[in-house]
Amino acid sequence: MASQVAPPSIIVGTHVWVEDPDEAWIEGEVTEVNGDDIKINSTSGKPIVAKSSNVYPKDPEFPSCGVDDMTKLAYLHEPGVLQNLKCRYDLNEIYTYTGNILIAVNPFRRLPHLYSNEMMEQYKGAASGELSPHPFAVADSSYRSMINEKISQSILVSGESGAGKTESTKSLMCYLAYMGGKASKTEERTVEQKVLESNPVLEAFGNAKTVRNNNSSRFGKFVEIQFDQKGQISGAAIRTYLLERSRVCQVSDPERNYHCFYMICAAPSEDVEKHKLGNPRTFHYLNQSNCYELDGVDEFKEYLATKSAMDVVGINQAEQDAIFRVVAAILHLGNIEFVTGKEADSSEPKDDKSRFHLETAAELFKCNVKALEDSLVKRVMVTRGESITKPLDPVTAALSRDALAKIVYSKLFDWLVDKINVSIGQDPGSKMLIGVLDIYGFESFKTNSFEQFCINLTNEKLQQHFNQHVFKMEQEEYKKEEIDWSYIEFIDNQDILDLIEKKPGGIIALLDEACMFPRSTNETFAQKLYQTFKDHKRFSKPKLSRTDFTIYHYAGEVTYQTDLFLDKNKDYVVSEHQALMHASECSFVSSLFPPPPEETSKSSKFSSIGSAFKQQLQSLLETLSATEPHYIRCVKPNNALKPAIFENKNVLQQLRCGGVMEAIRISCAGFPSRKTFREFSVRFSILAPELRSKIKSGNYDEVAASKMILEKSNLKGYQIGKTKVFLRAGQMAELDALRAEILGRSAIRIQRKVRTNLARKYHKLLRSSVIQIQALCRGVAARHKLEGMRREAERKARENLHSAAISIQTGIRGMVARSELRFKRQPKAATAVQDGRIKNERVSDNAKRAELPVTKDADTLKSEATGVKPQPTHSNGSVLPSHPLPASGSPPRRQTGFVTVNEDTEEKSISEDDRMLVFVPPHPLIKHWVTFMRNQHTPCPIFRNAMAELGRLLMYEASRDWLPTVTGEIQSPLAIASVEFVDPREPVVIVPILRAGLALAEHASSLLPSTKTYHLGVTRNEQTLLPTVYLNKLPDRFPAGSRVFLVDPMLATGGTIVAAINLLKERGIQNKQIKVISALAASPALQKLGEIFPGLRVYTGNIDPTVNENGFIVPGLGDAADRSYGT
C-alpha cells in the first residue's frame, strides 16, 4: 500500500517532480546529484537546482487514464495527486476517491450522461469501489449504512465558491429521491418531488452570479431527508443560513443581483406590463454592474421553470402573483431618488420619474403612497411619552429606502423556506435521516464585508469538524482500541475559531459590544480589534488602513473592511417600515410583517446577527456530530470558470487548504474500515464454513472466529483491537469480493437446479405439442395424397377416352382417304387427253405474255432512277431520317448518324462499324402496347403491364438476332410444334435506368433467366436538361465480351442515355456490346447517339420526329415511373 514517505535516493537519469513557483510542480530528469542539491533538466528546457526535500520521484508506470482512488498511487505525494487529478479531468473523469472522501473537480460544462436514471440504476446497491467514483456512490453508501445500521447519515459538500457544491448537492438529492421514492396513488405530489423542486425555487431567490461562480449560493442550506423503516422518504426539512441581504441593493461589477430580478424582467409581456417593468438596465438595483445576462441561460425559460417548481412545492397561483409583485416593487423602490426638500435636512422624491416609481411601488405593495413616502424620508422618535417627527436628508433617505428593500426581500425569502417546509411536511415518527449540507464556500474578494466574515467562519467550523472526524477521532479510536499506530501531525484551526467566536474577547463578542454603544463607529471598533489581537499569530493590521483587519484562515489570508460591520450586525426593522408593510391591503405582504410580541416591542435590547448565526452554526454542528458523516470535496480547476483548463497551482492550494493531503495520508497509513467482532464474524462467516453452525447457535468465540476468517482470507496488515477488527484501505472491499464470489457460486448451483427443473417441464410440454402437431400434419398429408390419387385416376380415364377418340378418328379418316383415292383413279385416258390440251394452252399464253411491258410502282422507278432506296416511314406517315448505305463491294466510308431497319432488312447488309442501327419491330402487339401507354387515361396497373409486355417484346427482338438460339418443341393437346428459342444459358447483363426502367425490364428475367441486373439512377435537371447520376450499382469492371441491355423508357434529348453509356464505357464496354431498349424515341436523341456512339443498336416501339420546348416527347409517357407504380 502506498504511503507518504521522504523521497528515496535519487540517481542521475531519474524522472522526478520538482517544485515550481508558477506550475506548482513540473516534471524533469536528474542530471547531477551533489549532496543535498539536485540538478534537474525540466520539461520546459531550463535547468533547475533544488533541494532534495523539494524533489519527488515520478511513477514510470503511471497509467494513462490515472487511478480512481488516490490510495492506489505508487507514489503518494502532492505532484502525484495533482497529476492524477489532471489526467482524469482531461478525460472528463471529474470524480476521484481519496479513501472514503470523494473529490469532485468542476468541469464547467454539462455532462448529462453522468446523471441519468440508467446511471442511478447502476449504482443502486453496488459494492464499494465496484464502479467509478460518483456522488451517486456516496449517496448509495450513506443510504445503505442508514438502512443496515439504523444510524442517521450526513453528507457534507464543501469547497470554495464556484467549485460545484450546488450541482453536487442536486445529484445527491436526486439519487436519494430515486432510492427512497414511492409511487403516488393520487395526483398529489410526493415528498421527494417537492424536495427536488425546492431547489430551483430557492436558487432563483437565493443564488446570484459572483466573480467566482455564475450560480453562487448566497445562503447556506441544510436539507434533512427523513426515512421510514422501509427506507422510503417520509418527510423533509430545509434549514437556511445567512442570506446575503446587502446584495439586493449593492452589486459589484461584473456580478449580478439575485436571479429572480432578471427573470421577472424577461417574463411574458402581460406580466411585464402588469408590473410596469422593462429592460434590467433601467433599474438602479441591477445596473450597478454591466452584467445582465449569463451564457447559456434563457431567463424567460427560467421564469417559467421557477413557476412550475412553485406549483410542485405547493405555492398556489395567487401566492406566486404576490411573490413576483413584491419582487417588482423592490426594483421600483430602488429607482426612487431623493433631493433636499423645502425644509432644512429634509428630502423628497427627485423628479416625476422618481415619483412614478414611488407610486408604482406603493401600488404593488398595496399601501398608501403618502405613507410609503413618509416611511422613507421621516423618522418618528418617542421620548417620555411624546413623539417627534424628524426629517431625513437625501443620503439617509436613500439608506432608508435600501433598508426597506433588504428587509422585505429577507422576509420574502424566509416565507418561501417556511412554505416549502410546510408543504413537504416532517415525519415526527422518523428515526433515520440523511442530511445534505450545501453551504457557501470560502470567499476572499477585493472587498470583504460582514457577509464574507460569517461565510468564512462557517468554513472554519466545517474544517474543524472534518479534522475531528478524519484525524482526531481516527487516532483516538486507535489509541482506545490499543492497536499499533504512528501519530501523524495535522493542521488544527482551533486558534482561528477562538479568535473569532471565543467569549469574552473574540471578534464577534467585541462587535456585539460595539453595537450596544451608540457612539461606537467603525474606526473605534477596528482600534479595539488592533489593541486586543496585536500579538495573535492569526490576526494582523494592514499598514495602509485604519479600519481594515486581516485573518489568516486555513484557506489563506483575507482582509476585511469594517465599514458596515456594525450596521450589518444589527438585526432590527425600522418601526415605520414595520407599520407600513403590516398595514398593506395585500394579505401576503401584511403576513410578511406580523406585529412583534409586546415584550419585544417594549424592549430595547440589542439583537446580534453575528451571535445568532454563531448559535445556528453550533446547532448545525451538533446535528452533524450525531450522524455518520460522508465528505465530498469540490475543487475549482480554474478562476476563469471555463472548461478544459486545469490550473495546477490553484488546484493544489485548494487540496492543501481542504486537508485532502492529510486525509490521503491517514487513509493509507491508518485503518479506515472497522467492524465489531460480532458484526465481522456474522458478515463474513461464509468465508469459514466450519463456523456457520456455531454462529447460528450463538455459542462461539467472536474474537477467535474473526481471526480465523482473517487468516483464511490471507489479508496482511490488519489489526485486532479490543472490540473491533481494523482493516486497511481496500481490505473490506477484498473481503466483500470473496464473500460475493462464494455467494455467486452458491447461487449458480441453485440456479442450475431450478433451470434443470424448468427445462424438464418445458421438454415434456414441447414433446407433447410436437406429437400433436405431427398427428395433424400426417392427417393433412394423407388427405393430400388421397386427393392426388383421385386426380391421377381421373387423368388416366381422360387419357383412355382421348386415345379411344383418336382411334375412332383415325379409322374414319382412313375410310375418307381411301374413298378420295378411289375417286382420283378415274380412267387414265381422259386424264391424258386433258393434260395434253392444258400443255398446249400454256405455251400459247407464254408467247402472248412476252409481248407486254413490265409494270413497276413509282417508288421502284424512283429508286432505279436515283439509286437511293425508299426511306422507311413512321407509323404515322412521317419519313424517318437515314443515311445512304455504302455501295456494295466498295470499302465502307466512316459516317455518322443512324439507319432505321424494319423487320425484313437483314442486318448483315448494313455496315456495322460506322452506323448506329435503330430497329422498330412492326409487331402488332408492340404497336398495341405503345398505344395503351400513350393514352393519358390508362390506369396505373394496365400501364405497368403494358410497359412490362412491351419491354419483353423488344427484349426478345433485341436478343433474337444477337444471342444464339436453340430449337425446342411445344406440345399442345392436338399437335407438337418445333420452334426456336433464345438460348437461356447465354450470360447477359441488364442495366435498367431507375425508376421507370424497372417497369420496362420487369419481365426480362422470364425471357433471359441467366441475366445479371445492375441498377443505375440518372435524372435530368428540368431547367438545364443536364443529367445527374444519383445511384450507381455498376461493377468496377465487366467481364470481357459482356453483352449489355441498357433499358431507358424514353429517349427524348438523349442526355440521360449518353451519361449511362459513358459509365458503361468507363467499365470496359464497347458500343457494339450495348443494345438500348426504349419504349419511345425521338430523332434528336437518336441523332445524338448516332454521332457519339457508332455501332450502337437501339430497339424502340416508336420514333417521334422531334420533342417539345421542354425536351419531352408529346404525347409521351408522362412520368413513367409514377404511372407504373402509382406514386
JSON list of C-alpha atoms in Angstrom, two decimals, residues 225-285:
[
{"chain": "A", "resi": 225, "resn": "ILE", "atom": "CA", "xyz": [-34.43, 13.99, 4.39]},
{"chain": "A", "resi": 226, "resn": "GLN", "atom": "CA", "xyz": [-36.37, 11.69, 6.72]},
{"chain": "A", "resi": 227, "resn": "PHE", "atom": "CA", "xyz": [-36.96, 7.98, 6.01]},
{"chain": "A", "resi": 228, "resn": "ASP", "atom": "CA", "xyz": [-39.30, 5.39, 7.44]},
{"chain": "A", "resi": 229, "resn": "GLN", "atom": "CA", "xyz": [-38.37, 1.83, 8.41]},
{"chain": "A", "resi": 230, "resn": "LYS", "atom": "CA", "xyz": [-38.79, 0.66, 4.81]},
{"chain": "A", "resi": 231, "resn": "GLY", "atom": "CA", "xyz": [-36.27, 3.17, 3.56]},
{"chain": "A", "resi": 232, "resn": "GLN", "atom": "CA", "xyz": [-38.84, 5.38, 1.87]},
{"chain": "A", "resi": 233, "resn": "ILE", "atom": "CA", "xyz": [-38.84, 9.15, 2.21]},
{"chain": "A", "resi": 234, "resn": "SER", "atom": "CA", "xyz": [-41.42, 10.17, 4.80]},
{"chain": "A", "resi": 235, "resn": "GLY", "atom": "CA", "xyz": [-40.60, 13.85, 5.34]},
{"chain": "A", "resi": 236, "resn": "ALA", "atom": "CA", "xyz": [-38.00, 16.56, 4.98]},
{"chain": "A", "resi": 237, "resn": "ALA", "atom": "CA", "xyz": [-36.94, 19.90, 6.37]},
{"chain": "A", "resi": 238, "resn": "ILE", "atom": "CA", "xyz": [-34.79, 22.68, 4.94]},
{"chain": "A", "resi": 239, "resn": "ARG", "atom": "CA", "xyz": [-32.71, 24.97, 7.12]},
{"chain": "A", "resi": 240, "resn": "THR", "atom": "CA", "xyz": [-31.16, 28.10, 5.62]},
{"chain": "A", "resi": 241, "resn": "TYR", "atom": "CA", "xyz": [-28.35, 30.25, 6.94]},
{"chain": "A", "resi": 242, "resn": "LEU", "atom": "CA", "xyz": [-27.37, 33.90, 6.48]},
{"chain": "A", "resi": 243, "resn": "LEU", "atom": "CA", "xyz": [-28.94, 35.16, 3.28]},
{"chain": "A", "resi": 244, "resn": "GLU", "atom": "CA", "xyz": [-26.76, 37.95, 1.84]},
{"chain": "A", "resi": 245, "resn": "ARG", "atom": "CA", "xyz": [-29.19, 40.85, 2.24]},
{"chain": "A", "resi": 246, "resn": "SER", "atom": "CA", "xyz": [-26.84, 43.58, 1.04]},
{"chain": "A", "resi": 247, "resn": "ARG", "atom": "CA", "xyz": [-26.77, 42.11, -2.50]},
{"chain": "A", "resi": 248, "resn": "VAL", "atom": "CA", "xyz": [-30.35, 43.34, -3.02]},
{"chain": "A", "resi": 249, "resn": "CYS", "atom": "CA", "xyz": [-29.10, 46.94, -3.05]},
{"chain": "A", "resi": 250, "resn": "GLN", "atom": "CA", "xyz": [-25.37, 46.73, -3.79]},
{"chain": "A", "resi": 251, "resn": "VAL", "atom": "CA", "xyz": [-23.86, 44.78, -6.70]},
{"chain": "A", "resi": 252, "resn": "SER", "atom": "CA", "xyz": [-20.23, 44.92, -7.80]},
{"chain": "A", "resi": 253, "resn": "ASP", "atom": "CA", "xyz": [-19.18, 44.67, -11.43]},
{"chain": "A", "resi": 254, "resn": "PRO", "atom": "CA", "xyz": [-19.17, 42.04, -13.02]},
{"chain": "A", "resi": 255, "resn": "GLU", "atom": "CA", "xyz": [-21.51, 40.32, -10.56]},
{"chain": "A", "resi": 256, "resn": "ARG", "atom": "CA", "xyz": [-25.32, 40.19, -10.65]},
{"chain": "A", "resi": 257, "resn": "ASN", "atom": "CA", "xyz": [-28.20, 40.56, -8.24]},
{"chain": "A", "resi": 258, "resn": "TYR", "atom": "CA", "xyz": [-30.38, 37.58, -7.37]},
{"chain": "A", "resi": 259, "resn": "HIS", "atom": "CA", "xyz": [-31.65, 35.61, -10.39]},
{"chain": "A", "resi": 260, "resn": "CYS", "atom": "CA", "xyz": [-35.35, 36.34, -9.75]},
{"chain": "A", "resi": 261, "resn": "PHE", "atom": "CA", "xyz": [-34.95, 40.05, -10.61]},
{"chain": "A", "resi": 262, "resn": "TYR", "atom": "CA", "xyz": [-33.73, 39.24, -14.12]},
{"chain": "A", "resi": 263, "resn": "MET", "atom": "CA", "xyz": [-36.34, 36.51, -14.56]},
{"chain": "A", "resi": 264, "resn": "ILE", "atom": "CA", "xyz": [-39.24, 38.87, -13.89]},
{"chain": "A", "resi": 265, "resn": "CYS", "atom": "CA", "xyz": [-37.82, 41.40, -16.39]},
{"chain": "A", "resi": 266, "resn": "ALA", "atom": "CA", "xyz": [-37.86, 38.62, -19.02]},
{"chain": "A", "resi": 267, "resn": "ALA", "atom": "CA", "xyz": [-41.31, 37.32, -18.04]},
{"chain": "A", "resi": 268, "resn": "PRO", "atom": "CA", "xyz": [-44.22, 37.13, -20.52]},
{"chain": "A", "resi": 269, "resn": "SER", "atom": "CA", "xyz": [-45.32, 40.54, -21.82]},
{"chain": "A", "resi": 270, "resn": "GLU", "atom": "CA", "xyz": [-48.56, 40.57, -19.82]},
{"chain": "A", "resi": 271, "resn": "ASP", "atom": "CA", "xyz": [-46.62, 40.09, -16.55]},
{"chain": "A", "resi": 272, "resn": "VAL", "atom": "CA", "xyz": [-44.06, 42.74, -17.52]},
{"chain": "A", "resi": 273, "resn": "GLU", "atom": "CA", "xyz": [-46.82, 45.26, -18.32]},
{"chain": "A", "resi": 274, "resn": "LYS", "atom": "CA", "xyz": [-48.74, 44.41, -15.16]},
{"chain": "A", "resi": 275, "resn": "HIS", "atom": "CA", "xyz": [-45.67, 45.11, -13.02]},
{"chain": "A", "resi": 276, "resn": "LYS", "atom": "CA", "xyz": [-44.58, 48.10, -15.16]},
{"chain": "A", "resi": 277, "resn": "LEU", "atom": "CA", "xyz": [-41.15, 46.62, -15.74]},
{"chain": "A", "resi": 278, "resn": "GLY", "atom": "CA", "xyz": [-38.74, 46.77, -18.67]},
{"chain": "A", "resi": 279, "resn": "ASN", "atom": "CA", "xyz": [-35.09, 46.34, -19.50]},
{"chain": "A", "resi": 280, "resn": "PRO", "atom": "CA", "xyz": [-32.94, 45.43, -16.46]},
{"chain": "A", "resi": 281, "resn": "ARG", "atom": "CA", "xyz": [-30.57, 48.24, -17.44]},
{"chain": "A", "resi": 282, "resn": "THR", "atom": "CA", "xyz": [-33.19, 50.77, -16.34]},
{"chain": "A", "resi": 283, "resn": "PHE", "atom": "CA", "xyz": [-33.22, 49.68, -12.67]},
{"chain": "A", "resi": 284, "resn": "HIS", "atom": "CA", "xyz": [-30.74, 51.01, -10.13]},
{"chain": "A", "resi": 285, "resn": "TYR", "atom": "CA", "xyz": [-30.51, 47.76, -8.18]}
]
